[in-house]
Amino acid sequence: MGSRFSLFVTFLTLLVASHSALSPELYWKSVLPNTPMPKASQIFYTLVDLVEDKNTAVDVGKGGVNVDAWKAIFKNDVKISYKNAASENQLHDVQNTAIFFVEKDLHPGTKMNLQFTENLNEATFLPRQVAKSNPFSSNQMPEILNRFSVKPGSLEADIMQNTIKVCEEAGIKGEEKYCATSLESMIDFSTSKLGKKVQAISTEVQKRTQLQEYTIAAGIEQMTDNKSVVCHKQNYAYAVFYCHAMQTTRAYVVPLEGTDGTKAKAVAVCHTDTSEWNPKHLAFQVLKVNPGTVPICHFLAEDQIVWVANKKPEE
């Protein structure tokens, strides 16, 4: 759990820098000059730290392969694979928490039990050239584990292997999926589906709280009525985002206020066609509805990003 791969990352990062590669942040600004980075953009800045401090150490246990984050995944996020049935443990973990809700409840005055917890996954993006130099496939697991000094058979190894498996499995009908291993590749995938006149939005919370009741306040903003690209952060040795483009989603920014006064602007994604989902998916079991009957929504964690086409004309 204290495995380190800092020398490897630092060497490759400095190698990229020596070739005057465009930094991830500059790439964003060059491709999307009119699109502000979302608050989740703190995941993009490790490159600078590594270049300026040769002694920077990246701890796998503290970074992307975070065992505590893995165990608590259903307290912080939703299961993104629509093919999977919910287990008894997962059903137990989401009791009394509004992991899913129906779209008709998305209006001011609705009360929900929510918890915005600390992000335990601190992994950050590598530059594209560095990420591309790393193997990333199931048949290369021995090389991957050796490269990051992860012991085969350990929980960390299982977590990394599961992330790759999720990335490799086929999506459902109508879902275009892609795992971005760099900020540049996330930008390229999202703009290939939506164009370059886009907004990138993420959930913003005033402070971390325990599970408590939140009330939806006035000012709900619908960001898109059909297509969006949603990118979910995965557990890995560096930042990997599972991105999927769907034609049947609506995205909203929802103002919330907790009983303790905590305010949040939470991003909600509503799926308007769930007919291809596993009938025993967590959402159906929690909401007691059948596939394809009603739009199903969920809030996103702070380290997830929703890309939508910009409705407002660019200046």
Coordinates of C-alpha atoms in Angstrom, one line a residue:
M1 CA 0.0 0.0 0.0
G2 CA 3.0 2.2 0.3
S3 CA 4.3 1.3 -3.2
R4 CA 6.0 4.1 -5.0
F5 CA 6.5 4.8 -8.6
S6 CA 7.8 8.4 -8.4
L7 CA 11.1 7.8 -10.1
F8 CA 9.4 6.3 -13.1
V9 CA 6.8 9.1 -13.4
T10 CA 9.3 11.8 -12.8
F11 CA 11.7 10.5 -15.4
L12 CA 9.0 10.3 -18.1
T13 CA 7.5 13.7 -17.1
L14 CA 10.9 15.4 -17.4
L15 CA 11.5 13.6 -20.7
V16 CA 8.2 15.1 -22.0
A17 CA 9.1 18.5 -20.7
S18 CA 12.5 18.4 -22.3
H19 CA 10.8 18.0 -25.7
S20 CA 8.7 21.2 -25.0
A21 CA 5.4 19.3 -25.1
L22 CA 2.3 21.4 -24.6
S23 CA 1.2 21.0 -21.0
P24 CA -2.3 19.6 -20.4
E25 CA -3.5 23.0 -19.1
L26 CA -2.2 24.8 -22.2
Y27 CA -3.8 22.1 -24.4
W28 CA -7.1 22.8 -22.8
K29 CA -6.7 26.6 -23.4
S30 CA -5.6 26.0 -27.0
V31 CA -8.5 23.8 -28.0
L32 CA -11.2 25.3 -25.7
P33 CA -10.2 29.0 -25.3
N34 CA -13.8 29.9 -24.3
T35 CA -14.5 27.0 -21.9
P36 CA -13.5 27.5 -18.3
M37 CA -12.1 24.6 -16.4
P38 CA -14.6 23.1 -13.9
K39 CA -13.7 23.1 -10.2
A40 CA -12.7 19.5 -10.6
S41 CA -9.7 20.8 -12.6
Q42 CA -7.4 20.4 -9.6
I43 CA -6.7 16.9 -10.9
F44 CA -4.9 18.5 -13.8
Y45 CA -1.9 20.2 -12.1
T46 CA 0.4 17.4 -10.9
L47 CA 2.6 17.8 -14.0
V48 CA 3.9 21.2 -12.7
D49 CA 4.7 19.7 -9.3
L50 CA 6.6 16.8 -10.8
V51 CA 8.7 19.0 -13.1
E52 CA 9.5 21.6 -10.4
D53 CA 10.2 19.1 -7.6
K54 CA 12.3 16.1 -8.6
N55 CA 11.8 14.6 -5.2
T56 CA 8.0 14.5 -5.5
A57 CA 6.7 11.0 -4.6
V58 CA 3.5 9.6 -5.9
D59 CA 2.1 7.0 -3.6
V60 CA -0.1 4.4 -5.2
G61 CA -1.9 3.8 -1.9
K62 CA -2.7 7.5 -1.5
G63 CA -3.3 8.1 -5.2
G64 CA -5.6 6.3 -7.6
V65 CA -5.5 2.8 -6.1
N66 CA -7.1 3.8 -2.9
V67 CA -8.5 0.8 -1.0
D68 CA -10.7 2.9 1.3
A69 CA -12.1 4.6 -1.8
W70 CA -12.8 1.3 -3.4
K71 CA -14.6 0.0 -0.3
A72 CA -16.7 3.2 -0.1
I73 CA -17.4 3.5 -3.8
F74 CA -21.2 3.4 -3.3
K75 CA -21.1 6.1 -0.7
N76 CA -19.4 8.5 -3.2
D77 CA -20.5 7.4 -6.6
V78 CA -23.0 5.3 -8.6
K79 CA -22.2 2.1 -10.4
I80 CA -21.5 3.2 -14.0
S81 CA -22.0 -0.2 -15.7
Y82 CA -25.6 -0.5 -16.8
K83 CA -25.0 -4.2 -17.4
N84 CA -24.5 -5.1 -13.8
A85 CA -27.0 -6.3 -11.2
A86 CA -26.8 -4.9 -7.7
S87 CA -25.4 -7.1 -4.9
E88 CA -26.8 -7.4 -1.4
N89 CA -23.9 -5.4 -0.1
Q90 CA -24.5 -2.6 -2.5
L91 CA -28.1 -2.4 -1.6
H92 CA -27.2 -2.2 2.0
D93 CA -24.6 0.5 1.4
V94 CA -27.1 2.9 -0.2
Q95 CA -29.9 2.5 2.3
N96 CA -31.4 5.9 3.3
T97 CA -29.3 7.7 0.7
A98 CA -30.7 9.3 -2.5
I99 CA -28.2 7.6 -4.9
F100 CA -30.9 7.6 -7.6
F101 CA -34.2 9.5 -8.0
V102 CA -36.8 10.0 -10.7
E103 CA -36.7 13.1 -12.9
K104 CA -40.2 14.2 -11.8
D105 CA -38.8 14.8 -8.3
L106 CA -36.3 17.3 -9.7
H107 CA -38.0 20.5 -8.5
P108 CA -37.6 23.1 -5.7
G109 CA -38.7 21.8 -2.4
T110 CA -37.8 18.1 -2.9
K111 CA -35.9 16.7 0.1
M112 CA -33.2 14.1 -0.3
N113 CA -30.7 12.4 2.1
L114 CA -27.2 13.0 0.6
Q115 CA -23.6 12.9 1.6
F116 CA -20.8 14.8 -0.1
T117 CA -17.7 13.1 1.2
E118 CA -14.0 13.8 0.9
N119 CA -12.5 12.6 -2.4
L120 CA -10.2 9.7 -1.4
N121 CA -8.9 9.2 -4.9
E122 CA -6.0 11.7 -5.3
A123 CA -4.6 10.4 -8.6
T124 CA -3.9 13.0 -11.2
F125 CA -3.5 13.0 -15.0
L126 CA -0.2 12.3 -16.7
P127 CA 0.6 14.2 -19.9
R128 CA -0.7 12.4 -23.0
Q129 CA 2.8 11.3 -24.1
V130 CA 3.6 9.8 -20.7
A131 CA 0.2 8.0 -20.4
K132 CA 0.5 6.6 -23.9
S133 CA 3.8 5.1 -23.0
N134 CA 2.2 3.0 -20.3
P135 CA 0.6 -0.4 -21.1
F136 CA -3.1 -0.4 -20.4
S137 CA -4.8 -3.7 -21.2
S138 CA -5.8 -6.9 -19.4
N139 CA -3.2 -9.0 -21.3
Q140 CA -0.4 -6.7 -20.1
M141 CA -1.3 -6.9 -16.3
P142 CA 2.1 -8.5 -15.3
E143 CA 4.0 -5.6 -16.9
I144 CA 1.6 -3.0 -15.5
L145 CA 2.0 -4.3 -11.9
N146 CA 5.7 -4.6 -12.2
R147 CA 6.0 -1.0 -13.6
F148 CA 4.1 0.4 -10.7
S149 CA 5.6 -1.9 -8.1
V150 CA 2.2 -3.4 -7.2
K151 CA 2.2 -7.0 -5.8
P152 CA 0.2 -9.5 -7.9
G153 CA -2.8 -10.8 -6.0
S154 CA -3.0 -7.8 -3.8
L155 CA -6.2 -5.7 -3.4
E156 CA -4.4 -2.9 -5.2
A157 CA -3.7 -5.2 -8.2
D158 CA -7.4 -6.4 -8.2
I159 CA -8.5 -2.7 -8.2
M160 CA -6.3 -1.8 -11.2
Q161 CA -7.3 -4.9 -13.1
N162 CA -11.0 -4.2 -12.5
T163 CA -10.6 -0.6 -13.8
I164 CA -9.0 -2.0 -17.0
K165 CA -11.8 -4.6 -17.3
V166 CA -14.4 -1.8 -17.0
C167 CA -12.7 0.1 -19.7
E168 CA -12.4 -2.9 -22.1
E169 CA -16.0 -4.2 -21.8
A170 CA -18.5 -3.2 -24.5
G171 CA -21.1 -0.6 -23.7
I172 CA -24.8 -1.0 -24.0
K173 CA -26.7 -0.1 -27.1
G174 CA -26.5 3.6 -27.8
E175 CA -23.6 4.1 -25.5
E176 CA -20.2 5.3 -26.9
K177 CA -17.6 4.7 -24.2
Y178 CA -13.9 5.6 -23.9
C179 CA -11.4 5.6 -21.1
A180 CA -9.3 8.7 -21.0
T181 CA -5.9 8.3 -19.5
S182 CA -4.9 11.9 -20.1
L183 CA -6.7 15.3 -20.0
E184 CA -5.8 15.7 -23.7
S185 CA -7.6 12.5 -24.6
M186 CA -10.6 13.4 -22.5
I187 CA -10.9 16.8 -24.4
D188 CA -10.5 15.1 -27.8
F189 CA -13.2 12.4 -27.1
S190 CA -15.7 14.9 -25.7
T191 CA -15.2 17.5 -28.5
S192 CA -15.4 14.7 -31.1
K193 CA -19.0 14.0 -29.8
L194 CA -20.1 17.5 -29.0
G195 CA -18.0 19.9 -31.0
K196 CA -15.7 22.6 -29.5
K197 CA -18.4 24.9 -28.3
V198 CA -18.9 23.1 -25.0
Q199 CA -19.1 23.6 -21.3
A200 CA -17.4 21.3 -18.7
I201 CA -19.2 21.3 -15.4
S202 CA -18.8 19.5 -12.1
T203 CA -20.4 19.4 -8.7
E204 CA -19.4 22.1 -6.2
V205 CA -19.9 21.7 -2.5
Q206 CA -19.4 24.4 0.2
K207 CA -18.0 21.9 2.6
R208 CA -17.9 18.2 3.4
T209 CA -20.8 16.9 5.6
Q210 CA -22.1 13.8 7.1
L211 CA -25.2 12.2 5.6
Q212 CA -28.0 14.8 6.0
E213 CA -31.2 16.0 4.4
Y214 CA -30.7 18.5 1.5
T215 CA -33.5 20.5 -0.1
I216 CA -33.5 21.4 -3.7
A217 CA -33.6 25.2 -4.0
A218 CA -34.9 27.5 -6.7
G219 CA -32.7 28.0 -9.8
I220 CA -32.4 24.6 -11.4
E221 CA -30.6 24.9 -14.7
Q222 CA -31.1 22.4 -17.5
M223 CA -27.8 22.2 -19.4
T224 CA -28.8 19.8 -22.2
D225 CA -31.9 18.0 -23.3
N226 CA -30.4 15.1 -25.2
K227 CA -26.7 14.4 -25.6
S228 CA -23.8 14.8 -23.1
V229 CA -20.5 13.2 -22.3
V230 CA -20.1 12.1 -18.7
C231 CA -16.6 11.2 -17.3
H232 CA -16.3 9.2 -14.1
K233 CA -13.0 9.0 -12.3
Q234 CA -11.7 5.4 -11.8
N235 CA -9.3 3.9 -9.2
Y236 CA -5.9 3.5 -10.8
A237 CA -2.3 4.4 -10.3
Y238 CA -2.8 7.7 -12.2
A239 CA -6.0 9.4 -13.3
V240 CA -8.2 7.4 -15.6
F241 CA -11.7 8.6 -16.5
Y242 CA -14.5 6.4 -17.9
C243 CA -16.3 8.6 -20.3
H244 CA -19.5 7.8 -22.1
A245 CA -21.6 9.7 -24.6
M246 CA -25.3 9.0 -24.6
Q247 CA -28.0 10.5 -26.8
T248 CA -30.7 10.0 -24.1
T249 CA -29.5 12.1 -21.2
R250 CA -30.5 15.4 -19.7
A251 CA -28.0 17.2 -17.5
Y252 CA -28.9 19.7 -14.8
V253 CA -27.1 22.0 -12.3
V254 CA -29.2 21.7 -9.1
P255 CA -28.8 24.1 -6.1
L256 CA -29.1 22.3 -2.8
E257 CA -29.2 23.4 0.8
G258 CA -28.5 21.1 3.7
T259 CA -30.1 21.2 7.1
D260 CA -26.9 22.6 8.6
G261 CA -26.9 25.4 6.0
T262 CA -24.3 23.8 3.7
K263 CA -24.9 24.8 0.1
A264 CA -24.0 22.9 -3.1
K265 CA -24.4 23.2 -6.8
A266 CA -24.8 19.5 -7.8
V267 CA -24.7 18.2 -11.3
A268 CA -27.5 15.7 -12.0
V269 CA -27.7 13.4 -15.0
C270 CA -31.0 12.0 -16.0
H271 CA -31.2 8.9 -18.3
T272 CA -34.4 9.1 -20.4
D273 CA -34.0 5.6 -21.8
T274 CA -33.1 2.8 -19.5
S275 CA -34.5 -0.1 -21.5
E276 CA -31.1 -1.6 -22.2
W277 CA -30.0 -1.6 -18.5
N278 CA -29.9 -4.8 -16.4
P279 CA -33.3 -5.3 -14.9
K280 CA -31.6 -5.9 -11.5
H281 CA -29.5 -2.7 -11.8
L282 CA -29.2 -0.9 -8.5
A283 CA -31.4 2.0 -9.7
F284 CA -34.4 -0.2 -10.4
Q285 CA -34.1 -2.0 -7.1
V286 CA -33.8 1.2 -5.1
L287 CA -36.6 3.1 -6.9
K288 CA -38.9 0.0 -7.4
V289 CA -39.4 0.8 -11.1
N290 CA -38.9 -1.2 -14.3
P291 CA -36.4 -0.6 -17.2
G292 CA -37.5 1.9 -19.8
T293 CA -40.5 3.2 -17.7
V294 CA -39.3 6.5 -16.2
P295 CA -36.2 8.8 -16.5
I296 CA -33.8 7.9 -13.8
C297 CA -31.4 10.5 -12.3
H298 CA -28.3 10.6 -10.1
F299 CA -26.0 13.3 -8.8
L300 CA -22.3 13.2 -9.7
A301 CA -19.4 13.3 -7.3
E302 CA -17.1 16.3 -7.3
D303 CA -14.3 14.7 -9.3
Q304 CA -16.6 13.8 -12.2
I305 CA -17.2 16.0 -15.2
V306 CA -20.2 16.5 -17.5
W307 CA -19.5 17.9 -21.0
V308 CA -22.5 19.6 -22.8
A309 CA -22.8 21.6 -25.9
N310 CA -22.8 25.3 -25.2
K311 CA -26.3 26.7 -25.7
K312 CA -25.0 30.3 -25.4
P313 CA -23.3 31.9 -28.4
E314 CA -19.6 32.3 -27.8
E315 CA -18.3 35.8 -27.5

